[in-house]
Short mmCIF file of C-alpha atoms in Angstrom, two decimals:
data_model
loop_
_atom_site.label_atom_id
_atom_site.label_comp_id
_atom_site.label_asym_id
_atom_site.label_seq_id
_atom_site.Cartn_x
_atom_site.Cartn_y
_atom_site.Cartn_z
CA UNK W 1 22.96 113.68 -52.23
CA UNK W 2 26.01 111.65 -51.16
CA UNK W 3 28.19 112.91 -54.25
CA UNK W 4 27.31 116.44 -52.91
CA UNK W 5 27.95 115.75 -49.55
CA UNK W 6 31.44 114.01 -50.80
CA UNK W 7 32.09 117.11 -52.35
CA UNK W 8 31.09 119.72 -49.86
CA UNK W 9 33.08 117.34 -47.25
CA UNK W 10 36.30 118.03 -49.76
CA UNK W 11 35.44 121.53 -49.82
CA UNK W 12 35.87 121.95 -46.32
CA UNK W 13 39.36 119.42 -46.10
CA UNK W 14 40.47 121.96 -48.53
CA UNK W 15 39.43 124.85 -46.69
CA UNK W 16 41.43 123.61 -43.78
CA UNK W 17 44.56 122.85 -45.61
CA UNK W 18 44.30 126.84 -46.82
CA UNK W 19 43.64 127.66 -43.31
CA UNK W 20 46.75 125.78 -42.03
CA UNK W 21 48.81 126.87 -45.64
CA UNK W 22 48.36 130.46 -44.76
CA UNK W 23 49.22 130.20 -40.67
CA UNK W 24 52.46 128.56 -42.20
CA UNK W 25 52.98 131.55 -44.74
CA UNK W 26 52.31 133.80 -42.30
CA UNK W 27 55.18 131.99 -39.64
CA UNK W 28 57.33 131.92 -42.48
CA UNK W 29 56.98 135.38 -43.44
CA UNK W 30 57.55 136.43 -39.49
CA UNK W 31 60.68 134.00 -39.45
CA UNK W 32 61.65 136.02 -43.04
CA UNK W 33 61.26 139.10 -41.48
CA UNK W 34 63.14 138.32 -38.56
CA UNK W 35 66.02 137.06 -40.55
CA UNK W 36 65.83 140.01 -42.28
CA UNK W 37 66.78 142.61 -39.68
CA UNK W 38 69.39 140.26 -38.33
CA UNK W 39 70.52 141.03 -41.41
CA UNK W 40 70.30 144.25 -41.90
CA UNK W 41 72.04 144.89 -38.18
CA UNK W 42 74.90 142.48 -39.00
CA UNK W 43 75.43 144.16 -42.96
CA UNK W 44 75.67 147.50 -41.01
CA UNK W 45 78.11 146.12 -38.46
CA UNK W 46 79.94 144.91 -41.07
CA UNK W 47 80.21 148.39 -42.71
CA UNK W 48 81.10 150.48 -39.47
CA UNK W 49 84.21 147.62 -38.74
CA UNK W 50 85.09 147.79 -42.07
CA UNK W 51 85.04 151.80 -41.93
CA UNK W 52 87.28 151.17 -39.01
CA UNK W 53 89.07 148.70 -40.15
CA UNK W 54 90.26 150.96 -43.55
CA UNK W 55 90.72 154.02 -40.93
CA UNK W 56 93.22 151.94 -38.80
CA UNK W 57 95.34 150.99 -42.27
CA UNK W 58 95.18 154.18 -43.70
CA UNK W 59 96.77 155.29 -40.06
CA UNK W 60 99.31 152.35 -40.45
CA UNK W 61 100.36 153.40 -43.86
CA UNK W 62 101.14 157.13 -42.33
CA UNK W 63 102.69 155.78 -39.36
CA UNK W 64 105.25 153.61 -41.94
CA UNK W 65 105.71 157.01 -44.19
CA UNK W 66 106.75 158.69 -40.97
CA UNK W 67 108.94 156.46 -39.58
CA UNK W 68 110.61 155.67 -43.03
CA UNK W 69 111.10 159.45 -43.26
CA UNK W 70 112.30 159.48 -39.72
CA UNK W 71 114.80 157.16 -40.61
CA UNK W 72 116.20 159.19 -43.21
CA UNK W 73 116.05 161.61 -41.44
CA UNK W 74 118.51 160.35 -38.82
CA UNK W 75 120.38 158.61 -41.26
CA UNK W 76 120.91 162.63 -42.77
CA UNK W 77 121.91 163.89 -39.15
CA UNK W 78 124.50 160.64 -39.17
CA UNK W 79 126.16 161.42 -41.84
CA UNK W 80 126.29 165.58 -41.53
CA UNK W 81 127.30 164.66 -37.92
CA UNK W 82 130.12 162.58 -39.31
CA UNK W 83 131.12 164.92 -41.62
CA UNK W 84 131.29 167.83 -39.34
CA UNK W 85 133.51 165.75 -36.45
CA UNK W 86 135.53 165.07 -39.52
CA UNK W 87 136.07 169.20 -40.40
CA UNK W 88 136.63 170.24 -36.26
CA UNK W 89 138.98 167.35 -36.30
CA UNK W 90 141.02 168.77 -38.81
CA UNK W 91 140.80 172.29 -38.04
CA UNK W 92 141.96 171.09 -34.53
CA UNK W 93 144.58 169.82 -35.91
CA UNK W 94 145.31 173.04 -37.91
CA UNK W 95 145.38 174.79 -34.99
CA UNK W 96 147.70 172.41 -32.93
CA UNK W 97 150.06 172.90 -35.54
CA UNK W 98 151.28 176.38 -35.31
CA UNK W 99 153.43 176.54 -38.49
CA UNK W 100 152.28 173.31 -40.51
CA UNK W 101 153.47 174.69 -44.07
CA UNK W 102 155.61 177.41 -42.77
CA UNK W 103 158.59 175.39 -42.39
CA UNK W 104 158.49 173.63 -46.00
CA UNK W 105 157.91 177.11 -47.39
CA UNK W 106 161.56 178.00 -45.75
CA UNK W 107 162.89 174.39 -47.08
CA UNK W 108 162.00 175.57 -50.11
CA UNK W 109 162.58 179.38 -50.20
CA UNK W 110 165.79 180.27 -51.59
CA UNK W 111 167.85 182.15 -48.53
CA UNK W 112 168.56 185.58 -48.51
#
């Protein structure tokens, strides 16, 4: 009766151990679960800053376009502006002068 009583007397150790086994499954699998919607909340913070993040370069990228356009845009008006100041300047001048090829047309022009 001994060897039985040996026995049932492991039975029961090992029926503790499974006891204790599954109230450390169970911790692990609250732990795991836990872990698991930190997750989940960072990986979807993650994905709305990176949503933000490629809205704010997209932005940058149009702000560069528009100021490299704006730049050639002034460097247009610089130039037209130049040339213009250039064409009053001379028609000033045209004007100034009231006879500027008259008198080497009469240098010229065989007298009557």
């Amino acid at each position: 009766m001994s060897e039985f009583q040996s026995l049932l007397d492991n039975i029961d150790s090992f029926k503790g151990l499974l006891v204790k086994h599954e109230e450390v499954i169970h911790q692990k699998k609250v732990v795991l679960q836990e872990k698991k919607k930190i997750a989940a909340d960072m990986q979807a913070e993650i994905d709305e800053l990176t949503k933000e993040f490629d809205g704010m370069e997209h932005r940058k990228q149009e702000l560069e376009k528009t100021i490299e356009e704006a730049e050639k845009a002034y460097s247009r008006i610089t130039q037209s502006t130049q040339t213009l100041q250039a064409v009053i300047q001379q028609e000033f001048h045209r004007f100034q002068d009231p006879d500027p090829m008259g008198s080497q047309k009469m240098a010229g022009s065989p007298k009557s």
